[in-house]
Amino acid sequence: MNEKRSSFTGRIGFVLAAAGSAVGLGNIWRFPYLAAKYGGGIFLLVYLILAVTFGFALMIAEIALGRKTGMSTIGAYSKLNKRFGFIGILGAVIPAIILPYYSVIGGWVTKYLTVFLTGGGSAAAADGFFSAFIGKPVEPLIWFFIYIAVTTVVVMFGVEKGVEKVSKIMMPILVVLTLFIAVYTMFIPGAMEGVLYYITPDFSKFSVTTVLAAMGQLFYSMSLAMGIMITYGSYMKKEDNLEKSVRHIELFDTGIAFLAGLMIIPAVFAFSGGDESALGQGPGLMFVTLPKVFDYIPGGSIIGFVFFLLVLFAALTSSISLMETIVSVLMDKFKLGRKVSCLIVFIFSILLGISSSLGNGIWADITIFGVDFLTFFDFASNSVLMPIVAFLTCIFVGYVIKPQSLIDEVEISGPFKSKRLFTVVIKYIAPVCILLILISSVLNGLEIISI
Ligand code: TRP
């Protein structure tokens, strides 16, 4: 098959498509709770430093790999060196771990959307609403099924384009709304303390875990270390400026994460009455604090509805591209049809996702390495597998195909301003740091996650 790969219409199209994949629950749901839990400002600082060094270099590497080879993950590595094809396969496993639990959270968002739609906003603001909901045996499962079914239908009928168009309109609205909520929240009595917690680094809260968590979040949020960006790169035109595109995708992704934190963390301070333990509550943070903000703002139930609708769209574009990746691997590797592949991924996701959903309720006593299923899958993909894939990618680029080969690729479309930074990070800084962090996390044992 020598079919010409379809390509994006131009640089803006490419940046928006890649940003659409990158911006999702990772930015709005995951980033704020990690920042709250790992010390606020210090987490933000570590994250930003990693984003402009690690994140930048890895994203350049992945997109350039894709554009150079014109192939997606599995093909790209082996085309350049047969022995390293396994990195692509390893990377392709990660979306399969993420998609099921991502859809469980997507189900929670859908539930909140309907709560606000039916005028239940104040009830959702009450203490205990969220934990009572996720602790139920059946209801969260139903929302999860609905969410993953919608994702599957979109991927099955290939109507991603339609969804993407809608989300391109909705994304800017999400940014404006997030900004509005963030500014509004700042003026709630007691919230300023939270703003300070979020933006001033407290170095006494720094630890290896902070770096591990920030690094995992970086890979997750920017959809790195699982080959998705390689696929996107394979659709990119040779004449589009690669370095500039990467800068813009990063800015977009980090900007939205920052705003989401600014919207949620001060609200925790304003509504918890100075109870700092509220900061460490983890995955439920957004669902617990935002309804309180919406209850406080006049007309908040409508704002809440619109907000969760926009978040749902951001989540759907991400879960669709996660599913698409797994489906395309099944289609290419096992020569299966599109519908069959979708069904397989659907059933697999349901089976794996059920454990993540029930782990918050009736299966709370069943734990893996001391944590519930959702936390385990999240940790295994973001803090173990992704760093491994990122490490191998650095070795591959730094020592097997050599950074120069990708620098040449970037330079096809203009000067590569940060090529020295790129080379140093890929060859030395990134592999050494990732290795150190991985080793220390293994030595500290998996309990690290349950802190
Ligand atoms: N980056 C996405 C988010 O922030 C989540 C994600 C991780 C993802 N890997 C992906 C999305 C791959 C699409 C494809 O929510």
Short mmCIF file of C-alpha atoms and ligand atoms in Angstrom, two decimals:
data_model
loop_
_atom_site.label_atom_id
_atom_site.label_comp_id
_atom_site.label_asym_id
_atom_site.label_seq_id
_atom_site.Cartn_x
_atom_site.Cartn_y
_atom_site.Cartn_z
CA MET A 1 0.00 0.00 0.00
CA ASN A 2 1.56 3.17 -1.10
CA GLU A 3 -1.36 5.35 -0.31
CA LYS A 4 -0.40 8.92 0.38
CA ARG A 5 -0.91 9.78 4.03
CA SER A 6 -3.45 12.46 4.51
CA SER A 7 -2.00 15.52 6.12
CA PHE A 8 -3.14 18.46 8.11
CA THR A 9 -4.10 21.54 6.15
CA GLY A 10 -1.41 23.67 7.72
CA ARG A 11 0.44 24.54 10.85
CA ILE A 12 -2.58 25.95 12.66
CA GLY A 13 -4.58 22.83 11.88
CA PHE A 14 -1.76 20.69 13.17
CA VAL A 15 -1.32 22.66 16.38
CA LEU A 16 -5.02 22.60 17.12
CA ALA A 17 -5.36 18.90 16.44
CA ALA A 18 -2.40 18.00 18.64
CA ALA A 19 -3.56 20.39 21.35
CA GLY A 20 -7.03 18.84 21.14
CA SER A 21 -5.51 15.48 21.98
CA ALA A 22 -3.33 16.94 24.69
CA VAL A 23 -5.95 19.05 26.43
CA GLY A 24 -8.34 16.89 28.35
CA LEU A 25 -9.08 15.60 31.79
CA GLY A 26 -5.34 15.64 32.41
CA ASN A 27 -5.36 19.41 32.48
CA ILE A 28 -8.65 20.10 34.17
CA TRP A 29 -9.10 17.18 36.52
CA ARG A 30 -5.66 15.70 37.14
CA PHE A 31 -3.31 18.68 37.24
CA PRO A 32 -5.15 20.65 39.96
CA TYR A 33 -5.43 17.73 42.35
CA LEU A 34 -1.77 16.82 41.97
CA ALA A 35 -0.71 20.43 42.45
CA ALA A 36 -2.89 20.68 45.56
CA LYS A 37 -1.55 17.43 46.94
CA TYR A 38 2.16 17.92 46.24
CA GLY A 39 2.71 21.31 47.78
CA GLY A 40 1.14 23.84 45.40
CA GLY A 41 3.76 26.31 44.16
CA ILE A 42 6.64 23.87 44.35
CA PHE A 43 4.76 21.40 42.15
CA LEU A 44 3.90 24.15 39.70
CA LEU A 45 7.54 25.25 39.52
CA VAL A 46 8.88 21.73 39.00
CA TYR A 47 6.21 21.11 36.38
CA LEU A 48 7.07 24.27 34.46
CA ILE A 49 10.79 23.51 34.50
CA LEU A 50 10.15 19.99 33.25
CA ALA A 51 7.76 21.25 30.57
CA VAL A 52 10.27 23.57 28.93
CA THR A 53 13.10 21.04 29.08
CA PHE A 54 11.89 17.41 29.10
CA GLY A 55 8.50 18.08 27.60
CA PHE A 56 9.92 20.25 24.87
CA ALA A 57 12.69 17.84 23.88
CA LEU A 58 10.50 14.75 23.96
CA MET A 59 7.71 16.31 21.98
CA ILE A 60 10.16 17.53 19.34
CA ALA A 61 11.64 14.03 19.22
CA GLU A 62 8.30 12.28 18.84
CA ILE A 63 6.83 14.60 16.24
CA ALA A 64 10.07 14.62 14.26
CA LEU A 65 10.23 10.81 14.41
CA GLY A 66 6.73 10.62 13.00
CA ARG A 67 7.31 13.19 10.29
CA LYS A 68 10.63 11.65 9.27
CA THR A 69 9.30 8.12 8.92
CA GLY A 70 5.74 8.96 7.90
CA MET A 71 4.60 6.18 10.21
CA SER A 72 2.83 5.72 13.51
CA THR A 73 4.51 4.32 16.62
CA ILE A 74 4.91 0.68 15.86
CA GLY A 75 6.27 1.29 12.38
CA ALA A 76 8.34 4.37 13.14
CA TYR A 77 10.87 2.82 15.53
CA SER A 78 11.37 -0.36 13.55
CA LYS A 79 11.72 1.51 10.28
CA LEU A 80 14.75 3.32 11.70
CA ASN A 81 16.16 0.32 13.51
CA LYS A 82 14.63 -3.14 13.54
CA ARG A 83 15.83 -4.00 17.04
CA PHE A 84 14.02 -1.06 18.60
CA GLY A 85 10.55 -1.72 17.27
CA PHE A 86 9.63 -2.96 20.75
CA ILE A 87 9.61 0.61 22.11
CA GLY A 88 6.70 1.37 19.83
CA ILE A 89 4.83 -1.70 20.99
CA LEU A 90 5.46 -0.90 24.64
CA GLY A 91 4.18 2.61 24.04
CA ALA A 92 1.05 1.29 22.39
CA VAL A 93 0.13 -0.67 25.54
CA ILE A 94 -0.18 2.52 27.59
CA PRO A 95 -3.36 3.92 25.99
CA ALA A 96 -5.02 0.57 26.68
CA ILE A 97 -4.36 1.04 30.39
CA ILE A 98 -5.43 4.68 30.39
CA LEU A 99 -8.62 4.49 28.32
CA PRO A 100 -10.70 2.40 30.77
CA TYR A 101 -10.12 4.54 33.84
CA TYR A 102 -10.19 7.74 31.79
CA SER A 103 -13.71 6.70 30.79
CA VAL A 104 -14.68 6.12 34.41
CA ILE A 105 -13.80 9.75 35.14
CA GLY A 106 -15.52 10.75 31.90
CA GLY A 107 -18.60 9.05 33.32
CA TRP A 108 -18.37 11.18 36.47
CA VAL A 109 -18.25 14.31 34.31
CA THR A 110 -21.34 13.14 32.42
CA LYS A 111 -23.16 12.54 35.68
CA TYR A 112 -22.33 16.06 36.92
CA LEU A 113 -23.50 17.50 33.65
CA THR A 114 -26.91 15.94 34.12
CA VAL A 115 -27.04 16.97 37.77
CA PHE A 116 -26.57 20.61 36.79
CA LEU A 117 -28.97 20.23 33.87
CA THR A 118 -31.72 19.01 36.15
CA GLY A 119 -31.21 21.76 38.71
CA GLY A 120 -29.37 19.65 41.25
CA GLY A 121 -26.44 22.02 41.53
CA SER A 122 -26.96 22.87 45.18
CA ALA A 123 -27.27 19.23 46.14
CA ALA A 124 -23.95 18.58 44.42
CA ALA A 125 -22.36 21.32 46.52
CA ALA A 126 -23.22 19.52 49.75
CA ASP A 127 -20.46 17.68 51.62
CA GLY A 128 -20.41 13.99 50.90
CA PHE A 129 -22.31 14.20 47.59
CA PHE A 130 -19.36 13.09 45.52
CA SER A 131 -18.21 10.26 47.76
CA ALA A 132 -21.76 8.99 48.09
CA PHE A 133 -22.05 8.97 44.31
CA ILE A 134 -18.81 7.17 43.46
CA GLY A 135 -19.39 4.74 46.30
CA LYS A 136 -22.62 3.48 44.77
CA PRO A 137 -22.29 0.11 43.11
CA VAL A 138 -24.39 0.63 39.99
CA GLU A 139 -24.85 4.28 39.10
CA PRO A 140 -21.22 5.21 38.33
CA LEU A 141 -20.98 2.07 36.21
CA ILE A 142 -23.93 3.20 34.12
CA TRP A 143 -22.35 6.60 33.46
CA PHE A 144 -19.09 4.89 32.63
CA PHE A 145 -20.85 2.58 30.12
CA ILE A 146 -22.58 5.54 28.50
CA TYR A 147 -19.32 7.43 28.21
CA ILE A 148 -17.30 4.57 26.72
CA ALA A 149 -20.20 3.68 24.40
CA VAL A 150 -20.27 7.22 22.99
CA THR A 151 -16.51 7.11 22.51
CA THR A 152 -16.79 3.74 20.76
CA VAL A 153 -19.57 4.86 18.43
CA VAL A 154 -17.59 7.90 17.35
CA VAL A 155 -14.50 5.82 16.64
CA MET A 156 -16.51 3.07 14.96
CA PHE A 157 -18.25 5.38 12.51
CA GLY A 158 -15.22 7.57 12.11
CA VAL A 159 -17.03 10.78 12.93
CA GLU A 160 -14.07 12.15 14.87
CA LYS A 161 -13.86 14.98 12.39
CA GLY A 162 -17.27 16.22 13.44
CA VAL A 163 -16.43 16.02 17.11
CA GLU A 164 -13.14 17.76 16.50
CA LYS A 165 -14.86 20.60 14.71
CA VAL A 166 -17.21 21.09 17.62
CA SER A 167 -14.39 20.96 20.12
CA LYS A 168 -12.43 23.55 18.19
CA ILE A 169 -15.26 25.96 18.87
CA MET A 170 -15.71 24.80 22.43
CA MET A 171 -12.07 24.87 23.48
CA PRO A 172 -11.73 28.65 23.32
CA ILE A 173 -15.00 28.99 25.23
CA LEU A 174 -13.61 26.63 27.86
CA VAL A 175 -10.55 28.84 28.25
CA VAL A 176 -12.67 31.97 28.69
CA LEU A 177 -15.01 30.28 31.14
CA THR A 178 -12.15 28.84 33.17
CA LEU A 179 -10.60 32.28 33.35
CA PHE A 180 -13.88 33.77 34.47
CA ILE A 181 -14.38 31.16 37.19
CA ALA A 182 -10.77 31.54 38.33
CA VAL A 183 -11.09 35.31 38.68
CA TYR A 184 -14.44 35.01 40.41
CA THR A 185 -13.08 32.44 42.84
CA MET A 186 -10.18 34.68 43.80
CA PHE A 187 -12.61 37.16 45.30
CA ILE A 188 -14.34 34.65 47.54
CA PRO A 189 -13.21 35.40 51.13
CA GLY A 190 -10.29 33.20 52.08
CA ALA A 191 -9.37 32.30 48.52
CA MET A 192 -6.31 34.54 48.28
CA GLU A 193 -4.46 32.27 50.64
CA GLY A 194 -5.04 29.49 48.13
CA VAL A 195 -3.77 31.61 45.27
CA LEU A 196 -0.57 32.17 47.26
CA TYR A 197 -0.28 28.47 48.06
CA TYR A 198 -0.59 27.74 44.35
CA ILE A 199 1.94 30.24 43.03
CA THR A 200 4.60 30.53 45.75
CA PRO A 201 6.99 27.60 45.87
CA ASP A 202 7.69 26.26 49.35
CA PHE A 203 11.02 24.48 48.99
CA SER A 204 10.58 22.54 52.19
CA LYS A 205 7.84 20.57 50.44
CA PHE A 206 10.19 19.46 47.68
CA SER A 207 10.87 15.73 47.37
CA VAL A 208 11.60 13.09 44.78
CA THR A 209 7.91 12.28 44.78
CA THR A 210 7.14 15.82 43.66
CA VAL A 211 9.37 15.33 40.64
CA LEU A 212 7.96 11.88 39.91
CA ALA A 213 4.41 13.12 40.11
CA ALA A 214 5.18 16.19 38.00
CA MET A 215 6.98 14.12 35.42
CA GLY A 216 4.16 11.59 35.16
CA GLN A 217 1.71 14.45 34.83
CA LEU A 218 3.79 16.04 32.10
CA PHE A 219 3.81 12.89 29.98
CA TYR A 220 0.13 12.37 30.60
CA SER A 221 -0.96 15.90 29.93
CA MET A 222 1.05 16.29 26.76
CA SER A 223 0.16 12.81 25.54
CA LEU A 224 3.86 11.92 25.38
CA ALA A 225 5.69 8.61 25.74
CA MET A 226 2.99 6.52 24.12
CA GLY A 227 3.52 7.27 20.51
CA ILE A 228 0.49 9.43 19.88
CA MET A 229 2.60 12.41 18.97
CA ILE A 230 4.58 10.21 16.56
CA THR A 231 1.35 9.49 14.75
CA TYR A 232 0.44 13.17 14.70
CA GLY A 233 3.90 13.98 13.39
CA SER A 234 3.43 11.52 10.54
CA TYR A 235 0.53 13.65 9.34
CA MET A 236 2.47 16.88 9.53
CA LYS A 237 3.61 18.64 6.39
CA LYS A 238 7.34 18.95 5.77
CA GLU A 239 7.10 22.71 5.27
CA ASP A 240 5.35 23.46 8.55
CA ASN A 241 7.57 24.82 11.30
CA LEU A 242 8.03 22.00 13.79
CA GLU A 243 9.72 23.84 16.64
CA LYS A 244 7.19 26.65 16.68
CA SER A 245 4.32 24.16 16.59
CA VAL A 246 5.69 22.33 19.60
CA ARG A 247 6.05 25.61 21.51
CA HIS A 248 2.45 26.45 20.78
CA ILE A 249 1.07 23.05 21.76
CA GLU A 250 3.00 23.27 25.04
CA LEU A 251 1.80 26.77 25.74
CA PHE A 252 -1.79 25.76 25.12
CA ASP A 253 -1.63 22.67 27.26
CA THR A 254 0.26 24.22 30.15
CA GLY A 255 -1.86 27.36 30.05
CA ILE A 256 -5.09 25.44 30.47
CA ALA A 257 -3.63 23.32 33.26
CA PHE A 258 -2.44 26.46 35.05
CA LEU A 259 -5.86 28.09 34.79
CA ALA A 260 -7.60 24.95 36.00
CA GLY A 261 -5.39 24.98 39.08
CA LEU A 262 -6.14 28.64 39.63
CA MET A 263 -9.82 27.86 39.47
CA ILE A 264 -9.80 24.90 41.84
CA ILE A 265 -7.07 25.32 44.46
CA PRO A 266 -8.14 28.73 45.86
CA ALA A 267 -11.67 27.35 46.06
CA VAL A 268 -10.42 24.58 48.32
CA PHE A 269 -9.08 27.21 50.72
CA ALA A 270 -12.22 29.29 50.54
CA PHE A 271 -14.58 26.43 51.27
CA SER A 272 -12.64 24.10 53.53
CA GLY A 273 -12.44 26.62 56.38
CA GLY A 274 -8.69 26.30 56.66
CA ASP A 275 -8.71 22.51 56.77
CA GLU A 276 -5.51 21.67 54.88
CA SER A 277 -6.33 17.99 54.57
CA ALA A 278 -8.87 18.99 51.92
CA LEU A 279 -5.88 19.61 49.65
CA GLY A 280 -4.83 16.00 49.65
CA GLN A 281 -8.10 14.43 48.70
CA GLY A 282 -6.93 13.38 45.25
CA PRO A 283 -9.03 12.44 42.23
CA GLY A 284 -12.26 13.83 43.66
CA LEU A 285 -10.99 17.37 44.14
CA MET A 286 -12.57 18.94 41.08
CA PHE A 287 -15.90 17.24 41.68
CA VAL A 288 -16.04 18.32 45.29
CA THR A 289 -14.89 21.93 45.08
CA LEU A 290 -16.33 23.21 41.82
CA PRO A 291 -19.98 22.62 42.69
CA LYS A 292 -19.37 24.72 45.81
CA VAL A 293 -18.05 27.54 43.63
CA PHE A 294 -21.05 27.25 41.30
CA ASP A 295 -23.37 27.32 44.26
CA TYR A 296 -21.75 30.56 45.38
CA ILE A 297 -21.82 32.37 42.02
CA PRO A 298 -25.22 33.87 41.14
CA GLY A 299 -26.59 31.90 38.20
CA GLY A 300 -24.00 29.27 39.00
CA SER A 301 -26.11 26.30 38.03
CA ILE A 302 -26.12 27.42 34.41
CA ILE A 303 -22.39 28.13 34.56
CA GLY A 304 -21.89 24.70 36.10
CA PHE A 305 -23.83 23.05 33.33
CA VAL A 306 -21.89 24.84 30.59
CA PHE A 307 -18.63 24.11 32.36
CA PHE A 308 -19.19 20.38 32.63
CA LEU A 309 -20.40 20.27 29.03
CA LEU A 310 -17.15 21.83 27.87
CA VAL A 311 -15.09 19.52 30.04
CA LEU A 312 -17.00 16.59 28.61
CA PHE A 313 -16.06 17.65 25.11
CA ALA A 314 -12.43 18.11 26.03
CA ALA A 315 -12.48 14.64 27.58
CA LEU A 316 -14.23 13.05 24.61
CA THR A 317 -11.73 14.34 22.08
CA SER A 318 -9.00 12.80 24.20
CA SER A 319 -10.67 9.46 24.82
CA ILE A 320 -11.54 9.21 21.13
CA SER A 321 -7.92 9.63 20.17
CA LEU A 322 -6.84 7.17 22.88
CA MET A 323 -9.27 4.61 21.49
CA GLU A 324 -8.33 5.36 17.90
CA THR A 325 -4.72 4.54 18.71
CA ILE A 326 -5.55 1.13 20.13
CA VAL A 327 -7.97 0.41 17.31
CA SER A 328 -5.42 1.32 14.65
CA VAL A 329 -2.87 -0.99 16.24
CA LEU A 330 -5.36 -3.87 16.21
CA MET A 331 -6.26 -3.12 12.60
CA ASP A 332 -2.67 -2.90 11.39
CA LYS A 333 -1.11 -5.68 13.42
CA PHE A 334 -3.88 -8.26 13.41
CA LYS A 335 -5.58 -7.29 10.17
CA LEU A 336 -8.93 -6.89 11.92
CA GLY A 337 -11.76 -4.77 10.62
CA ARG A 338 -12.61 -1.42 12.17
CA LYS A 339 -15.88 -2.51 13.76
CA VAL A 340 -14.42 -5.69 15.26
CA SER A 341 -11.44 -3.78 16.64
CA CYS A 342 -13.74 -1.21 18.20
CA LEU A 343 -15.82 -3.93 19.81
CA ILE A 344 -12.74 -5.62 21.24
CA VAL A 345 -11.49 -2.36 22.74
CA PHE A 346 -14.98 -1.59 24.03
CA ILE A 347 -15.30 -4.93 25.85
CA PHE A 348 -11.75 -4.76 27.14
CA SER A 349 -12.33 -1.23 28.48
CA ILE A 350 -15.54 -2.24 30.21
CA LEU A 351 -13.83 -5.18 31.89
CA LEU A 352 -10.87 -3.19 33.07
CA GLY A 353 -12.89 -0.09 33.88
CA ILE A 354 -15.35 -1.91 36.11
CA SER A 355 -12.61 -2.51 38.62
CA SER A 356 -11.64 1.17 38.62
CA SER A 357 -15.22 2.19 39.19
CA LEU A 358 -16.10 -0.34 41.88
CA GLY A 359 -12.78 0.33 43.63
CA ASN A 360 -14.33 3.49 45.05
CA GLY A 361 -17.18 1.60 46.63
CA ILE A 362 -17.94 -2.04 47.17
CA TRP A 363 -14.48 -3.15 46.05
CA ALA A 364 -12.68 -0.60 48.20
CA ASP A 365 -11.18 -3.40 50.26
CA ILE A 366 -9.51 -5.01 47.30
CA THR A 367 -6.26 -3.22 46.66
CA ILE A 368 -3.18 -3.67 44.50
CA PHE A 369 0.02 -2.64 46.26
CA GLY A 370 -2.13 -0.95 48.84
CA VAL A 371 -4.12 1.30 46.55
CA ASP A 372 -7.44 1.09 44.76
CA PHE A 373 -7.63 0.00 41.11
CA LEU A 374 -8.02 3.47 39.60
CA THR A 375 -5.02 4.83 41.45
CA PHE A 376 -3.05 1.73 40.53
CA PHE A 377 -3.74 1.96 36.79
CA ASP A 378 -3.03 5.66 36.88
CA PHE A 379 0.26 5.12 38.67
CA ALA A 380 1.32 2.13 36.56
CA SER A 381 0.85 4.02 33.31
CA ASN A 382 1.99 7.51 34.26
CA SER A 383 4.71 6.90 36.78
CA VAL A 384 6.14 3.58 35.64
CA LEU A 385 5.47 2.74 31.99
CA MET A 386 5.64 6.25 30.56
CA PRO A 387 8.99 7.07 32.17
CA ILE A 388 10.33 3.76 30.84
CA VAL A 389 9.15 4.53 27.31
CA ALA A 390 10.45 8.08 27.57
CA PHE A 391 13.83 6.77 28.77
CA LEU A 392 14.05 4.29 25.89
CA THR A 393 13.06 6.99 23.41
CA CYS A 394 15.89 9.20 24.69
CA ILE A 395 18.39 6.37 24.33
CA PHE A 396 17.09 5.57 20.88
CA VAL A 397 17.28 9.15 19.68
CA GLY A 398 20.42 10.08 21.59
CA TYR A 399 22.58 7.07 20.81
CA VAL A 400 21.05 4.92 18.07
CA ILE A 401 19.74 7.23 15.38
CA LYS A 402 21.59 10.26 16.89
CA PRO A 403 19.98 13.65 17.64
CA GLN A 404 21.38 15.10 14.43
CA SER A 405 19.04 13.00 12.31
CA LEU A 406 16.03 14.60 14.01
CA ILE A 407 17.62 18.04 14.02
CA ASP A 408 17.89 17.69 10.24
CA GLU A 409 14.21 16.80 10.14
CA VAL A 410 13.26 19.88 12.16
CA GLU A 411 15.46 22.09 10.03
CA ILE A 412 13.66 21.13 6.84
CA SER A 413 11.05 23.65 7.85
CA GLY A 414 13.19 26.42 9.28
CA PRO A 415 15.95 27.02 11.81
CA PHE A 416 15.94 24.92 15.00
CA LYS A 417 16.70 27.53 17.66
CA SER A 418 16.92 25.24 20.66
CA LYS A 419 18.86 22.41 19.08
CA ARG A 420 21.57 22.49 21.73
CA LEU A 421 19.01 22.26 24.50
CA PHE A 422 17.34 19.44 22.60
CA THR A 423 20.56 17.48 22.21
CA VAL A 424 21.70 17.91 25.81
CA VAL A 425 18.32 17.01 27.27
CA ILE A 426 17.81 13.97 25.05
CA LYS A 427 21.33 12.58 25.45
CA TYR A 428 22.16 13.33 29.07
CA ILE A 429 19.72 15.16 31.30
CA ALA A 430 16.51 13.31 30.52
CA PRO A 431 17.81 9.71 30.60
CA VAL A 432 19.81 10.26 33.80
CA CYS A 433 16.98 12.01 35.63
CA ILE A 434 14.32 9.55 34.53
CA LEU A 435 16.47 6.64 35.60
CA LEU A 436 17.23 8.15 39.01
CA ILE A 437 13.60 8.92 39.63
CA LEU A 438 12.44 5.49 38.55
CA ILE A 439 14.98 3.78 40.77
CA SER A 440 14.10 5.86 43.78
CA SER A 441 10.41 5.29 43.28
CA VAL A 442 10.92 1.56 43.10
CA LEU A 443 13.17 1.64 46.17
CA ASN A 444 10.64 3.65 48.09
CA GLY A 445 8.09 1.09 47.16
CA LEU A 446 4.75 1.68 45.62
CA GLU A 447 3.34 3.12 48.82
CA ILE A 448 4.68 6.40 47.53
CA ILE A 449 1.42 6.79 45.65
CA SER A 450 -0.79 6.49 48.63
CA ILE A 451 0.84 9.35 50.52
N1 TRP B 1 -3.36 14.30 27.36
C1 TRP B 1 -4.68 13.88 27.67
C2 TRP B 1 -5.25 14.73 28.79
O1 TRP B 1 -4.62 15.65 29.24
C3 TRP B 1 -4.75 12.46 28.10
C4 TRP B 1 -4.01 11.57 27.23
C5 TRP B 1 -2.93 10.88 27.56
C6 TRP B 1 -4.26 11.32 25.89
N2 TRP B 1 -2.50 10.19 26.50
C7 TRP B 1 -3.30 10.45 25.46
C8 TRP B 1 -5.21 11.77 25.01
C9 TRP B 1 -3.26 10.03 24.18
C10 TRP B 1 -5.16 11.34 23.71
C11 TRP B 1 -4.20 10.48 23.30
O2 TRP B 1 -6.33 14.51 29.23
#
